[in-house]
Short mmCIF file of C-alpha atoms in Angstrom, two decimals:
data_model
loop_
_atom_site.label_atom_id
_atom_site.label_comp_id
_atom_site.label_asym_id
_atom_site.label_seq_id
_atom_site.Cartn_x
_atom_site.Cartn_y
_atom_site.Cartn_z
CA UNK Y 129 9.17 -22.97 -22.46
CA UNK Y 130 7.48 -22.91 -18.93
CA UNK Y 131 4.86 -25.95 -17.99
CA UNK Y 132 1.43 -24.42 -17.84
CA UNK Y 133 -1.23 -25.48 -15.13
CA UNK Y 134 -4.54 -24.58 -16.26
CA UNK Y 135 -7.20 -24.36 -13.54
CA UNK Y 136 -10.76 -24.98 -13.83
CA UNK Y 137 -13.07 -21.65 -12.88
CA UNK Y 138 -14.50 -22.95 -9.74
CA UNK Y 139 -13.87 -23.00 -5.95
CA UNK Y 140 -11.14 -25.17 -4.92
CA UNK Y 141 -11.47 -25.68 -0.98
CA UNK Y 142 -10.14 -28.65 1.32
CA UNK Y 143 -7.22 -29.98 2.75
CA UNK Y 144 -5.73 -30.34 -0.53
CA UNK Y 145 -4.99 -26.75 -0.66
CA UNK Y 146 -2.42 -26.53 1.83
CA UNK Y 147 1.16 -25.44 1.45
CA UNK Y 148 1.33 -25.65 -2.21
CA UNK Y 149 5.09 -26.26 -2.92
CA UNK Y 150 6.16 -25.55 -6.82
CA UNK Y 151 9.73 -26.40 -5.92
CA UNK Y 152 11.55 -24.43 -8.54
CA UNK Y 153 9.88 -25.04 -11.50
CA UNK Y 154 9.45 -22.75 -14.57
CA UNK Y 155 5.89 -22.97 -14.31
CA UNK Y 156 2.77 -20.79 -15.06
CA UNK Y 157 -0.63 -21.72 -12.69
CA UNK Y 158 -3.47 -19.49 -14.21
CA UNK Y 159 -6.96 -19.80 -14.11
CA UNK Y 160 -9.28 -21.02 -17.23
CA UNK Y 161 -11.23 -17.41 -18.03
CA UNK Y 162 -8.29 -15.47 -16.24
CA UNK Y 163 -10.44 -13.69 -13.99
CA UNK Y 164 -9.53 -14.21 -10.08
CA UNK Y 165 -13.17 -14.12 -8.69
CA UNK Y 166 -14.49 -16.93 -10.34
CA UNK Y 167 -10.95 -19.33 -9.79
CA UNK Y 168 -10.65 -19.18 -5.61
CA UNK Y 169 -8.91 -21.13 -3.50
CA UNK Y 170 -10.33 -21.27 -0.23
CA UNK Y 171 -7.68 -22.74 1.97
CA UNK Y 172 -10.50 -23.00 4.94
CA UNK Y 173 -7.56 -22.21 7.71
CA UNK Y 174 -7.83 -21.05 11.06
CA UNK Y 175 -5.71 -20.43 14.52
CA UNK Y 176 -6.43 -24.15 15.31
CA UNK Y 177 -6.40 -25.46 11.86
CA UNK Y 178 -3.34 -24.28 9.54
CA UNK Y 179 -3.93 -24.51 6.13
CA UNK Y 180 -1.65 -22.15 3.96
CA UNK Y 181 -1.94 -21.30 0.43
CA UNK Y 182 1.93 -21.02 -2.17
CA UNK Y 183 5.04 -21.56 -0.70
CA UNK Y 184 7.86 -20.63 -3.06
CA UNK Y 185 11.46 -21.25 -1.54
CA UNK Y 186 12.94 -23.04 -3.95
CA UNK Y 187 14.98 -20.66 -6.01
CA UNK Y 188 11.78 -19.73 -8.18
CA UNK Y 189 12.63 -17.08 -10.76
CA UNK Y 190 10.02 -14.81 -13.12
CA UNK Y 191 9.59 -17.95 -14.94
CA UNK Y 192 7.69 -19.32 -12.16
CA UNK Y 193 4.21 -17.30 -12.75
CA UNK Y 194 0.88 -17.09 -10.36
CA UNK Y 195 -2.03 -15.37 -12.69
CA UNK Y 196 -5.92 -14.90 -12.23
CA UNK Y 197 -6.69 -16.79 -8.98
CA UNK Y 198 -7.91 -15.73 -5.50
CA UNK Y 199 -6.46 -17.15 -2.48
CA UNK Y 200 -8.91 -16.62 0.54
CA UNK Y 201 -8.85 -18.03 4.19
CA UNK Y 202 -5.34 -18.91 4.55
CA UNK Y 203 -3.99 -19.12 8.07
CA UNK Y 204 -0.12 -19.99 8.96
CA UNK Y 205 2.69 -18.84 11.01
CA UNK Y 206 3.74 -16.13 8.29
CA UNK Y 207 2.66 -15.09 4.57
CA UNK Y 208 -0.60 -17.59 4.66
CA UNK Y 209 -1.22 -16.92 1.13
CA UNK Y 210 1.96 -16.66 -0.43
CA UNK Y 211 5.36 -17.30 1.45
CA UNK Y 212 8.80 -16.21 -0.42
CA UNK Y 213 11.96 -16.80 0.83
CA UNK Y 214 15.26 -16.10 -1.78
CA UNK Y 215 12.60 -16.09 -4.69
CA UNK Y 216 11.39 -13.76 -7.32
CA UNK Y 217 7.98 -15.41 -8.91
CA UNK Y 218 5.73 -13.44 -11.08
CA UNK Y 219 2.23 -12.73 -9.43
CA UNK Y 220 -0.33 -10.95 -11.60
CA UNK Y 221 -4.22 -10.21 -11.56
CA UNK Y 222 -4.84 -12.33 -8.21
CA UNK Y 223 -6.99 -11.64 -5.36
CA UNK Y 224 -5.92 -12.13 -1.29
CA UNK Y 225 -8.53 -11.98 0.60
CA UNK Y 226 -9.94 -12.69 4.17
CA UNK Y 227 -5.96 -14.47 4.94
CA UNK Y 228 -4.47 -14.39 8.62
CA UNK Y 229 -1.46 -15.69 10.33
CA UNK Y 230 0.03 -15.89 13.60
CA UNK Y 231 3.31 -14.04 12.68
CA UNK Y 232 3.91 -11.09 10.23
CA UNK Y 233 1.87 -10.66 6.51
CA UNK Y 234 -1.50 -11.86 6.87
CA UNK Y 235 -1.47 -12.52 3.13
CA UNK Y 236 2.41 -12.59 1.72
CA UNK Y 237 5.58 -12.52 3.32
CA UNK Y 238 8.89 -11.87 1.16
CA UNK Y 239 12.27 -12.42 2.66
CA UNK Y 240 15.01 -11.87 0.78
CA UNK Y 241 13.29 -11.76 -2.31
CA UNK Y 242 12.14 -9.89 -5.53
CA UNK Y 243 8.57 -11.08 -7.18
CA UNK Y 244 6.81 -8.89 -9.71
CA UNK Y 245 3.13 -8.48 -8.27
CA UNK Y 246 1.31 -6.58 -11.01
CA UNK Y 247 -2.69 -5.85 -10.66
CA UNK Y 248 -3.22 -7.72 -7.65
CA UNK Y 249 -6.12 -6.55 -4.83
CA UNK Y 250 -5.22 -7.25 -1.39
CA UNK Y 251 -8.13 -6.74 1.18
CA UNK Y 252 -9.21 -7.59 4.79
CA UNK Y 253 -6.30 -9.45 5.53
CA UNK Y 254 -4.71 -9.60 9.08
CA UNK Y 255 -1.55 -9.84 10.89
CA UNK Y 256 -1.44 -9.45 15.02
CA UNK Y 257 2.24 -8.08 14.38
CA UNK Y 258 3.49 -6.51 11.45
CA UNK Y 259 2.03 -6.29 7.79
CA UNK Y 260 -1.79 -6.63 7.72
CA UNK Y 261 -1.35 -7.63 4.05
CA UNK Y 262 2.42 -7.97 3.21
CA UNK Y 263 5.34 -8.04 5.07
CA UNK Y 264 8.72 -7.26 3.57
CA UNK Y 265 12.02 -8.62 4.87
CA UNK Y 266 15.26 -7.36 3.11
CA UNK Y 267 13.55 -7.51 0.02
CA UNK Y 268 12.86 -5.77 -3.38
CA UNK Y 269 9.43 -6.32 -4.53
CA UNK Y 270 7.94 -4.54 -7.34
CA UNK Y 271 3.87 -3.93 -6.87
CA UNK Y 272 2.60 -2.29 -10.08
CA UNK Y 273 -1.53 -1.37 -10.04
CA UNK Y 274 -2.30 -3.22 -7.03
CA UNK Y 275 -4.62 -2.22 -4.20
CA UNK Y 276 -4.57 -2.58 -0.54
CA UNK Y 277 -7.83 -2.36 0.98
CA UNK Y 278 -9.36 -2.81 4.66
CA UNK Y 279 -6.47 -4.75 5.64
CA UNK Y 280 -5.24 -4.43 9.51
CA UNK Y 281 -2.29 -5.46 11.91
CA UNK Y 282 -1.92 -4.88 15.20
CA UNK Y 283 1.34 -3.07 15.80
CA UNK Y 284 2.93 -1.66 12.59
CA UNK Y 285 2.14 -1.39 8.55
CA UNK Y 286 -1.54 -2.23 7.87
CA UNK Y 287 -1.21 -2.83 4.42
CA UNK Y 288 2.65 -3.17 4.18
CA UNK Y 289 5.51 -3.46 6.88
CA UNK Y 290 9.09 -3.32 4.99
CA UNK Y 291 12.14 -4.18 7.01
CA UNK Y 292 14.94 -2.90 5.17
CA UNK Y 293 15.22 -3.80 1.42
CA UNK Y 294 14.02 -1.44 -1.63
CA UNK Y 295 10.52 -2.56 -2.11
CA UNK Y 296 8.83 -0.33 -5.11
CA UNK Y 297 4.79 0.66 -5.39
CA UNK Y 298 3.81 2.02 -8.34
CA UNK Y 299 0.57 3.62 -9.21
CA UNK Y 300 -0.80 1.62 -5.87
CA UNK Y 301 -3.68 2.53 -3.92
CA UNK Y 302 -4.09 2.21 -0.15
CA UNK Y 303 -7.30 2.73 1.14
CA UNK Y 304 -8.64 2.14 4.94
CA UNK Y 305 -5.81 0.17 6.41
CA UNK Y 306 -5.51 0.22 10.03
CA UNK Y 307 -2.80 -0.26 12.74
CA UNK Y 308 -1.40 0.99 15.85
CA UNK Y 309 1.63 2.14 14.38
CA UNK Y 310 1.45 3.23 10.75
CA UNK Y 311 -1.97 2.58 8.72
CA UNK Y 312 -0.66 2.41 5.34
CA UNK Y 313 3.51 1.71 5.00
CA UNK Y 314 5.71 1.23 7.35
CA UNK Y 315 9.29 1.65 6.28
CA UNK Y 316 11.93 -0.01 9.20
CA UNK Y 317 15.73 -0.02 9.60
CA UNK Y 318 17.33 0.93 6.40
CA UNK Y 319 14.09 0.18 3.97
CA UNK Y 320 14.70 2.44 0.64
CA UNK Y 321 11.32 2.34 -0.67
CA UNK Y 322 10.20 3.52 -3.57
CA UNK Y 323 6.27 5.00 -4.04
CA UNK Y 324 5.78 6.54 -7.44
CA UNK Y 325 2.22 7.72 -8.20
CA UNK Y 326 0.63 6.11 -5.56
CA UNK Y 327 -2.65 7.07 -3.84
CA UNK Y 328 -3.81 7.00 0.02
CA UNK Y 329 -7.49 7.34 1.41
CA UNK Y 330 -8.64 6.95 4.67
CA UNK Y 331 -5.86 5.01 6.57
CA UNK Y 332 -5.83 5.13 10.14
CA UNK Y 333 -3.34 4.64 12.88
CA UNK Y 334 -3.12 5.30 16.67
CA UNK Y 335 0.65 6.67 16.62
CA UNK Y 336 2.98 7.34 13.94
CA UNK Y 337 1.20 7.87 10.84
CA UNK Y 338 -2.37 7.06 8.97
CA UNK Y 339 -0.82 7.10 5.72
CA UNK Y 340 3.42 6.07 5.81
CA UNK Y 341 5.65 6.19 8.80
CA UNK Y 342 9.56 6.12 7.82
CA UNK Y 343 11.87 5.00 10.83
CA UNK Y 344 15.83 4.87 10.45
CA UNK Y 345 15.04 4.63 6.78
CA UNK Y 346 14.81 6.53 3.66
CA UNK Y 347 11.55 6.43 1.44
CA UNK Y 348 11.32 8.16 -1.68
CA UNK Y 349 7.61 9.47 -2.24
CA UNK Y 350 6.75 10.85 -5.71
CA UNK Y 351 3.53 12.01 -7.26
CA UNK Y 352 1.97 10.33 -4.78
CA UNK Y 353 -1.54 11.86 -2.86
CA UNK Y 354 -2.39 11.42 0.66
CA UNK Y 355 -6.28 12.19 1.70
CA UNK Y 356 -8.22 11.98 4.86
CA UNK Y 357 -5.97 9.86 6.56
CA UNK Y 358 -5.59 10.14 10.32
CA UNK Y 359 -3.20 9.67 13.25
CA UNK Y 360 -4.25 10.32 16.91
CA UNK Y 361 -0.30 10.76 17.62
CA UNK Y 362 1.32 11.73 14.85
CA UNK Y 363 1.00 12.79 11.49
CA UNK Y 364 -2.45 12.36 8.97
CA UNK Y 365 0.13 11.44 6.07
CA UNK Y 366 3.96 10.87 6.48
CA UNK Y 367 6.04 10.72 9.98
CA UNK Y 368 9.38 10.90 9.64
CA UNK Y 369 11.37 9.20 13.10
CA UNK Y 370 14.39 7.84 14.12
CA UNK Y 371 17.14 9.87 11.93
CA UNK Y 372 15.06 9.12 9.02
CA UNK Y 373 15.25 10.43 5.60
CA UNK Y 374 12.45 10.54 3.09
CA UNK Y 375 12.21 12.37 0.03
CA UNK Y 376 9.18 13.70 -0.84
CA UNK Y 377 9.08 15.35 -4.63
CA UNK Y 378 5.36 16.65 -6.32
CA UNK Y 379 3.35 14.77 -3.57
CA UNK Y 380 -0.20 16.22 -1.80
CA UNK Y 381 -1.45 15.33 1.75
CA UNK Y 382 -4.48 16.90 2.18
CA UNK Y 383 -7.44 17.02 4.15
CA UNK Y 384 -6.15 14.79 7.02
CA UNK Y 385 -8.82 14.37 9.82
CA UNK Y 386 -6.27 13.64 12.53
CA UNK Y 387 -2.77 15.17 12.84
CA UNK Y 388 -0.63 17.10 10.88
CA UNK Y 389 -0.09 16.69 7.48
CA UNK Y 390 3.71 15.79 7.66
CA UNK Y 391 5.52 15.78 11.51
CA UNK Y 392 8.89 14.39 12.62
CA UNK Y 393 9.80 12.79 15.82
CA UNK Y 394 13.27 12.39 17.92
CA UNK Y 395 15.69 11.52 17.47
CA UNK Y 396 15.70 13.90 14.30
CA UNK Y 397 17.22 12.93 10.52
CA UNK Y 398 16.89 14.67 7.50
CA UNK Y 399 13.78 15.32 5.08
CA UNK Y 400 13.49 17.22 1.85
CA UNK Y 401 9.87 18.04 0.31
CA UNK Y 402 9.80 19.82 -3.29
CA UNK Y 403 6.94 21.38 -5.60
CA UNK Y 404 4.77 19.44 -2.76
CA UNK Y 405 1.39 20.86 -1.75
CA UNK Y 406 0.05 20.26 1.93
CA UNK Y 407 -3.35 21.45 2.97
CA UNK Y 408 -6.28 21.29 5.12
CA UNK Y 409 -5.11 18.89 7.46
CA UNK Y 410 -6.82 19.18 10.94
CA UNK Y 411 -3.52 18.87 12.60
CA UNK Y 412 -2.26 21.61 10.77
CA UNK Y 413 -0.24 22.05 7.69
CA UNK Y 414 3.45 23.30 7.18
CA UNK Y 415 4.22 22.82 10.83
CA UNK Y 416 6.24 21.24 13.38
CA UNK Y 417 9.81 20.32 11.76
CA UNK Y 418 8.62 21.85 7.92
CA UNK Y 419 7.36 24.66 9.14
CA UNK Y 420 8.72 27.78 6.98
CA UNK Y 421 9.35 24.93 3.89
CA UNK Y 422 5.46 26.67 2.51
CA UNK Y 423 6.74 28.83 -0.77
CA UNK Y 424 10.39 27.25 -0.93
CA UNK Y 425 11.61 24.77 -3.39
CA UNK Y 426 7.96 25.18 -5.04
CA UNK Y 427 5.87 23.90 -2.19
CA UNK Y 428 2.36 25.39 -1.95
CA UNK Y 429 -0.76 25.64 0.71
CA UNK Y 430 -3.38 25.44 -1.87
CA UNK Y 431 -6.61 23.67 -2.30
CA UNK Y 432 -5.53 20.30 -5.17
CA UNK Y 433 -9.55 20.98 -5.58
CA UNK Y 434 -10.37 17.43 -6.38
CA UNK Y 435 -13.03 16.30 -8.74
CA UNK Y 436 -14.38 13.17 -6.84
CA UNK Y 437 -13.00 12.65 -3.87
CA UNK Y 438 -15.94 10.74 -2.88
CA UNK Y 439 -15.06 8.08 -5.65
CA UNK Y 440 -11.96 7.54 -3.99
CA UNK Y 441 -10.36 9.70 -7.30
CA UNK Y 442 -6.99 11.51 -7.05
CA UNK Y 443 -7.87 13.66 -10.28
CA UNK Y 444 -8.26 17.16 -10.07
CA UNK Y 445 -10.02 20.31 -11.90
CA UNK Y 446 -8.47 21.97 -14.70
CA UNK Y 447 -7.96 25.07 -12.10
CA UNK Y 448 -6.09 22.97 -9.83
CA UNK Y 449 -2.65 23.79 -8.76
CA UNK Y 450 -1.91 20.13 -9.20
CA UNK Y 451 -1.66 20.72 -13.08
CA UNK Y 452 1.69 21.60 -14.44
CA UNK Y 453 0.56 24.91 -16.04
CA UNK Y 454 -0.76 25.96 -12.83
CA UNK Y 455 2.53 25.80 -10.08
CA UNK Y 456 6.04 27.33 -10.61
CA UNK Y 457 7.77 24.17 -10.41
CA UNK Y 458 5.66 22.95 -14.32
CA UNK Y 459 5.23 19.68 -13.32
CA UNK Y 460 2.18 17.69 -12.22
CA UNK Y 461 1.70 17.43 -8.43
CA UNK Y 462 -0.18 14.07 -7.15
CA UNK Y 463 -1.22 10.84 -8.14
CA UNK Y 464 -3.77 12.03 -10.40
CA UNK Y 465 -4.76 14.05 -13.57
CA UNK Y 466 -6.87 16.90 -14.61
CA UNK Y 467 -10.40 15.11 -14.36
CA UNK Y 468 -12.52 18.11 -14.38
CA UNK Y 469 -13.63 21.31 -15.47
CA UNK Y 470 -13.13 24.14 -13.13
CA UNK Y 471 -15.79 24.49 -10.35
CA UNK Y 472 -16.83 21.11 -11.19
CA UNK Y 473 -15.67 19.30 -8.16
CA UNK Y 474 -17.99 17.31 -5.83
CA UNK Y 475 -17.59 18.70 -2.43
CA UNK Y 476 -14.26 20.05 -3.16
CA UNK Y 477 -12.37 21.02 -0.23
CA UNK Y 478 -14.93 19.27 2.76
CA UNK Y 479 -14.10 15.53 3.30
CA UNK Y 480 -16.15 15.38 6.29
CA UNK Y 481 -19.19 16.30 4.46
CA UNK Y 482 -18.40 13.64 1.78
CA UNK Y 483 -17.79 11.05 4.55
CA UNK Y 484 -21.26 12.35 6.30
CA UNK Y 485 -23.49 11.33 2.91
CA UNK Y 486 -21.83 7.20 2.96
CA UNK Y 487 -22.64 7.08 7.03
#
């Protein structure tokens, strides 16, 4: 059986937290309580003093496990908290906070790797290039029940940048991430990302897309929700660019604050939208390259009737067209579930009013 290293709860600081190599061992590293907020590894790194977290580049398998710890303050050339190269570790119940890099992947850099990352939080991480929280190159990671909150990159993928590969995101949240290009997720050059039941709120980009950009790639987006994302020059929700071929199924794009819900950039590829709701976006809904698709293939232009946008919930009223019984596709649309009675939604159609309460 794999060996176990039990970390007592507390704050770990100092030079000793630099470049922790696991050397391919089948080992489980976990906190005493299982609470990542009680067991914190503070790397104390900076641009002038690089201190990294874990380096996994010796063929680690799923039997190499990191569980229940926080890694913060790491600074390195790339993937400051976690660097993976040709490995497939298991990372569970961890928090990655305020990590930065001189390269890609403020918290995590994955190259030719396939880790399983479950119930983790990535917040306030930064990259001056790509992947404010995570950069994936030719990798097939699986992210399950993870949250990406307030991460920033200066060029692409405020939360996640994926170049090639086929990363999977299941029931993940992307909230208030920012970048020049693609505030939430940036899929590039042959990337076949799969996003299922994911929720995007208030992600911001200057160009391309607030939520997700597909460029020469073919992501599959199913039962996802994009709400109140913004992009000055592009799409609030999803952009298809440079021969991309995104597939959207049973997905909601609503109340985008700046930009159309869905848009395309030349050279045009192809796109498929089935059983989708696009509604209330400031720059238009069924416009641009998807003009005329409203009312076809089960697509709708109706208010999703969200229950509690102020609480960043994708759940909707029982009367919502997102309920399977209320749409012609007979499927649940979006990442939420029926969560309140008809007419019980708080500010169901005016996201601007909801935001004003917190300013």
